[in-house]
Coordinates of C-alpha atoms in Angstrom, one line a residue:
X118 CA 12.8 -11.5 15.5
X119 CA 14.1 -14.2 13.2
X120 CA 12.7 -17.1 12.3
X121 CA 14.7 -20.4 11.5
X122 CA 13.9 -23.5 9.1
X123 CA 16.3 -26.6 8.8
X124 CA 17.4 -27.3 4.8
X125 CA 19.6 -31.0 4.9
X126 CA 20.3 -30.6 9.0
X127 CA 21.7 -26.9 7.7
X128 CA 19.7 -24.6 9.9
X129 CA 18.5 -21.4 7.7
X130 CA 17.5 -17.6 8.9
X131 CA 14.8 -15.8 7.7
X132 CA 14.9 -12.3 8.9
X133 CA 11.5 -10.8 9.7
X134 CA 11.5 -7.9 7.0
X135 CA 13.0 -9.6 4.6
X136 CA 10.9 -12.9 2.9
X137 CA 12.7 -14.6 0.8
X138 CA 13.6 -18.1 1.2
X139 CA 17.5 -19.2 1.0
X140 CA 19.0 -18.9 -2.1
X141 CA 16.6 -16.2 -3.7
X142 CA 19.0 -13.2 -3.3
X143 CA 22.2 -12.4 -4.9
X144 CA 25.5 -11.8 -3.4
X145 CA 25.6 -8.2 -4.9
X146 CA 22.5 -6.3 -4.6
X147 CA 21.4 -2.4 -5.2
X148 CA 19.6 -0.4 -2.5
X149 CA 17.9 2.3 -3.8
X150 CA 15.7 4.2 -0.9
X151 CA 12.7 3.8 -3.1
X152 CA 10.8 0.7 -3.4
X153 CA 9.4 1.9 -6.8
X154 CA 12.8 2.7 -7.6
X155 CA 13.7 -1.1 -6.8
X156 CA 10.6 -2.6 -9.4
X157 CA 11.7 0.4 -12.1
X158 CA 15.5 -1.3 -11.8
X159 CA 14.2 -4.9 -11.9
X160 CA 12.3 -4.0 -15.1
X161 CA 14.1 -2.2 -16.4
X162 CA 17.9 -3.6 -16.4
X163 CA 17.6 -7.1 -15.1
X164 CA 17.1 -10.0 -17.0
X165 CA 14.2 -12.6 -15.7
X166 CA 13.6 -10.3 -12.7
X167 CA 11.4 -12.3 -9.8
X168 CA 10.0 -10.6 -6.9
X169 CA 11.6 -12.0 -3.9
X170 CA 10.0 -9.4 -1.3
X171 CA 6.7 -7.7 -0.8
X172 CA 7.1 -7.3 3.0
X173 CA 5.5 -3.7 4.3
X174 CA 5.2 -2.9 0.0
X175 CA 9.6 -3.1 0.5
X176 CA 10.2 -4.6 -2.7
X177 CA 13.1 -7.0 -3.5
X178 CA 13.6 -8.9 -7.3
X179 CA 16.5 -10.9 -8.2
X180 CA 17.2 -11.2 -11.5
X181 CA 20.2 -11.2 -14.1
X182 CA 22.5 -8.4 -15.3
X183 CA 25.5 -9.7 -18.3
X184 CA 24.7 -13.1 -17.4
X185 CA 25.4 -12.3 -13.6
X186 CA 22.8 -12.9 -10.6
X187 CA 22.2 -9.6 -9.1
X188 CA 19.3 -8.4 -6.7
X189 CA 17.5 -5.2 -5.7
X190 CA 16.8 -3.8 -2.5
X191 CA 14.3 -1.1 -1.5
X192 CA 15.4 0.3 2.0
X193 CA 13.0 2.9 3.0
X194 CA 13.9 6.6 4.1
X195 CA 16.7 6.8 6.7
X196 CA 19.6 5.2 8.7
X197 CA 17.1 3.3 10.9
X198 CA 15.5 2.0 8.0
X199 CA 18.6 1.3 5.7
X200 CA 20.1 -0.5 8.8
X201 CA 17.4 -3.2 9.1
X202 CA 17.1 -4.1 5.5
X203 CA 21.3 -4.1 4.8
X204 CA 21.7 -6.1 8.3
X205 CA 19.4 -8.6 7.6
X206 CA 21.0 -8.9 3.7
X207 CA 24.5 -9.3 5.6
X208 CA 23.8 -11.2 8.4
X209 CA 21.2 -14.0 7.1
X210 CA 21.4 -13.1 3.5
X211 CA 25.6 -13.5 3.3
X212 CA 25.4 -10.3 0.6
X213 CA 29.1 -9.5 -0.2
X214 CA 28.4 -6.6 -1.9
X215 CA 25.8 -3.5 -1.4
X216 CA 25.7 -0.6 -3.7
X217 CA 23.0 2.1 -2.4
X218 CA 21.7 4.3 -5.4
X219 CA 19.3 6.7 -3.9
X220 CA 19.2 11.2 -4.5
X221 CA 21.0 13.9 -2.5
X222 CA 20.7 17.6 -2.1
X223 CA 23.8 19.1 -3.3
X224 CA 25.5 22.1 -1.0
X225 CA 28.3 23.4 -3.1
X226 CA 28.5 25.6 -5.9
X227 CA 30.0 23.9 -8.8
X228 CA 27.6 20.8 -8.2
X229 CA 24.7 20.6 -10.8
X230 CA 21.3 19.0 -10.9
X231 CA 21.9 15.6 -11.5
X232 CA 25.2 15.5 -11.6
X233 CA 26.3 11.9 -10.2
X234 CA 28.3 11.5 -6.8
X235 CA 31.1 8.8 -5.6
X236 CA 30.5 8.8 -2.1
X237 CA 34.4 8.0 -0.7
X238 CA 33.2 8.8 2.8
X239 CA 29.7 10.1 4.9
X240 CA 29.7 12.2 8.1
X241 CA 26.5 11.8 10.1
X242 CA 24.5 13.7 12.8
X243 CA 22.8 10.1 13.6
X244 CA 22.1 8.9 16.9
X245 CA 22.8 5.5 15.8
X246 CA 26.7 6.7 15.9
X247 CA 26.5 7.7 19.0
X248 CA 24.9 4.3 20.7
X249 CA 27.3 2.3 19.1
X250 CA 30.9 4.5 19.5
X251 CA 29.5 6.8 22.2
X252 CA 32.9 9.1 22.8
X253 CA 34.1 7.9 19.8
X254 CA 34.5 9.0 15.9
X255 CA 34.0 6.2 13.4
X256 CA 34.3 7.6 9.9
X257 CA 32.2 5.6 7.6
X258 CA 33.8 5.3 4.2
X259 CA 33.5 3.3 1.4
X260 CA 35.0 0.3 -0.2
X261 CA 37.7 1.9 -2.5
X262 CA 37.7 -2.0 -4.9
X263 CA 34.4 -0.5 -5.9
X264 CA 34.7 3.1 -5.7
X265 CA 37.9 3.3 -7.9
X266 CA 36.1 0.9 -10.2
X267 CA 32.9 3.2 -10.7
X268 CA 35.0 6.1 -11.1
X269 CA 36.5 4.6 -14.4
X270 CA 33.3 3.2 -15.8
X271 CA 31.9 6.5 -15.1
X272 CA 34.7 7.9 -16.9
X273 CA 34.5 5.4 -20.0
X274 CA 31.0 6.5 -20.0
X275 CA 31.8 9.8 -20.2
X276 CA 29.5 11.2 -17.4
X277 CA 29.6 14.2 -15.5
X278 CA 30.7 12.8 -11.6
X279 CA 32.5 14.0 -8.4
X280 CA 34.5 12.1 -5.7
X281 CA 33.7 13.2 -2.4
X282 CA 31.9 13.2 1.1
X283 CA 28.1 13.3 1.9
X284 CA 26.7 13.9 4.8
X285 CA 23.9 11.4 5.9
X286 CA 21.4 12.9 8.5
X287 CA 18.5 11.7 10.0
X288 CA 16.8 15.6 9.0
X289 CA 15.0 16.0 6.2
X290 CA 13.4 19.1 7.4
X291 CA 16.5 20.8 8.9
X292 CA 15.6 23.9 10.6
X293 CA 19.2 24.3 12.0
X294 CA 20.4 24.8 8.6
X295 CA 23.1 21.9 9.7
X296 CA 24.0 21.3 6.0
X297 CA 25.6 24.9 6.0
X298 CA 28.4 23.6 8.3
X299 CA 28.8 20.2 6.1
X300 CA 29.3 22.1 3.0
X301 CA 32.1 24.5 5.0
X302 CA 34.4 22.0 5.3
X303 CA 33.9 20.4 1.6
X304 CA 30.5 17.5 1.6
X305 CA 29.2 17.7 -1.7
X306 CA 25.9 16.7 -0.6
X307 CA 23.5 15.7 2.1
X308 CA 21.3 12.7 1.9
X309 CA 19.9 10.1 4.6
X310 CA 21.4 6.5 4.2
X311 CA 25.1 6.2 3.2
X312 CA 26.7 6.7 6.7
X313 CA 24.9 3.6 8.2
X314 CA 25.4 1.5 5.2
X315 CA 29.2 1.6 5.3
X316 CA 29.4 1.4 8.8
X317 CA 27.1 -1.9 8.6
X318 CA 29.8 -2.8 5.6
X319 CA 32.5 -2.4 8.3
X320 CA 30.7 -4.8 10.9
X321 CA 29.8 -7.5 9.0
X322 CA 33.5 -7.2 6.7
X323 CA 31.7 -6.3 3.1
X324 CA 32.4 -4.5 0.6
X325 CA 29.6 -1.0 0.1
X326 CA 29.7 2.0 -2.0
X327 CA 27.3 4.8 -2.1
X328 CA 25.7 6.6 -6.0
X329 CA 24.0 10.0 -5.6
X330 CA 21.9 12.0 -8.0
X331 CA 21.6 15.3 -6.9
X332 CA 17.7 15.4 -7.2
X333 CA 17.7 19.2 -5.7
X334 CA 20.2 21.9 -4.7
X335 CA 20.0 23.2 -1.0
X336 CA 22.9 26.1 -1.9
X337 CA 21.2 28.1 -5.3
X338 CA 18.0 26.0 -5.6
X339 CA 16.5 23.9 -8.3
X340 CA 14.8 20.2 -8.0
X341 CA 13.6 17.4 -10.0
X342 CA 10.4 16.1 -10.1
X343 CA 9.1 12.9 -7.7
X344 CA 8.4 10.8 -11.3
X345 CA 12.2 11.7 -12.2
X346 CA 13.6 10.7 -8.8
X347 CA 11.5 7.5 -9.2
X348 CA 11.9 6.4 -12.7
X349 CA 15.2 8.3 -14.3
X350 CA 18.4 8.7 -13.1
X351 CA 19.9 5.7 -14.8
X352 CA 23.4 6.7 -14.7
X353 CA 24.0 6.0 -11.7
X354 CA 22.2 3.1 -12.1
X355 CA 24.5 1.6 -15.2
X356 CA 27.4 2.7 -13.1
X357 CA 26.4 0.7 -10.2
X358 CA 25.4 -2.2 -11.8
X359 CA 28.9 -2.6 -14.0
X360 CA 30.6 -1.7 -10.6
X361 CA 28.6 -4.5 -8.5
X362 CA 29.3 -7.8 -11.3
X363 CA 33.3 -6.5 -12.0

């Protein structure tokens, strides 16, 4: 459901997940997974950060980063989830730019524990692929104005990064072992969002780009603590945030 208000005989959206009134959120906004993740990025790298969401404890803050407006997103766990929040910032919101910073599981060898991925492109055992294409074979991929652009600040940075695919699936617990088959034909990682959010990118003509941490490693084992995944991982948050404002 969305509801409408009239601003100067303009009429105005307000989604139903989403509470903020027109204006409040940036045209470039972060989407980590966690909402904790969003307040720990308000507070911690945004300038004059004001809570613009508290619907279902999703939090959203706007505030400043190098003099530019930028905003923060929580999404939830999931496509489903991802899909409402970043089609209600594209389609009543008018965000031009989403950058999701969330964790993956890493399923090759020479990937390390927290090691930073540049998603280019995400395969996808969702369902949500298959109601919209049915037959068909969308590849989901991400804008390359923002990933060739994070790939040299995380180069000027000097940080340890890859360039490649993920696989987003709507498994957590995968008793098929399905990640096995990603990694044979070269996904660095498995995680649950990035698929949808570049296929929504595609939609609505935006520009998207996935950032991974590899919080655990499905191949030789290893993981990072919940507080970590929640309140470290900045590089990929100083990479996405000099990505988003260029």
């Amino acid at each position: 459901m969305v509801y409408f208000s009239y601003k100067g005989g303009i009429m105005l959206s307000m989604s139903t997940h989403i509470n903020a009134p027109d204006g409040a959120i940036a045209p470039y906004v972060l989407l980590p997974g966690d909402p904790l993740r969003a307040k720990f990025i308000a507070e911690n790298f945004l300038e004059d950060a004001k809570c613009y969401n508290e619907v279902r404890g999703m939090y959203g803050f706007t505030g400043t980063y190098k003099g530019q407006k930028v905003s923060v997103q929580g999404t939830g766990m999931g496509q489903p989830s991802l899909s409402i929040y970043a089609t209600e910032l594209f389609q009543f919101y008018n965000v031009q730019r989403a950058i999701r910073v969330g964790t993956a599981g890493a399923v090759q060898p020479e990937t390390e524990l927290r090691d930073t991925i540049l998603v280019n492109a995400a395969c996808s055992d969702s369902s949500l692929m298959t109601q919209r294409f049915g037959n068909l074979h969308f590849a989901p991929a991400a804008s390359f104005n923002l990933l060739s652009k994070a790939a040299k600040i995380a180069e000027d940075m000097k940080i340890r990064y890859q360039v490649g695919q993920c696989a987003s699936s709507d498994l957590f617990y995968d008793d098929n072992s399905n990640w096995k088959t990603w990694a044979k034909y070269g996904v660095l990682a498995i995680e649950m969002e990035a698929a949808e959010l570049y296929t929504l990118a595609a939609k609505f003509k935006r520009e998207a780009l996935a950032i991974l941490t590899i919080s655990d490693h499905i191949l030789k084992g290893g993981e990072t603590t919940a507080e970590e995944r929640q309140t470290t991982f900045k590089n990929m948050i100083q990479i996405a945030l000099d990505t988003i404002i260029q």
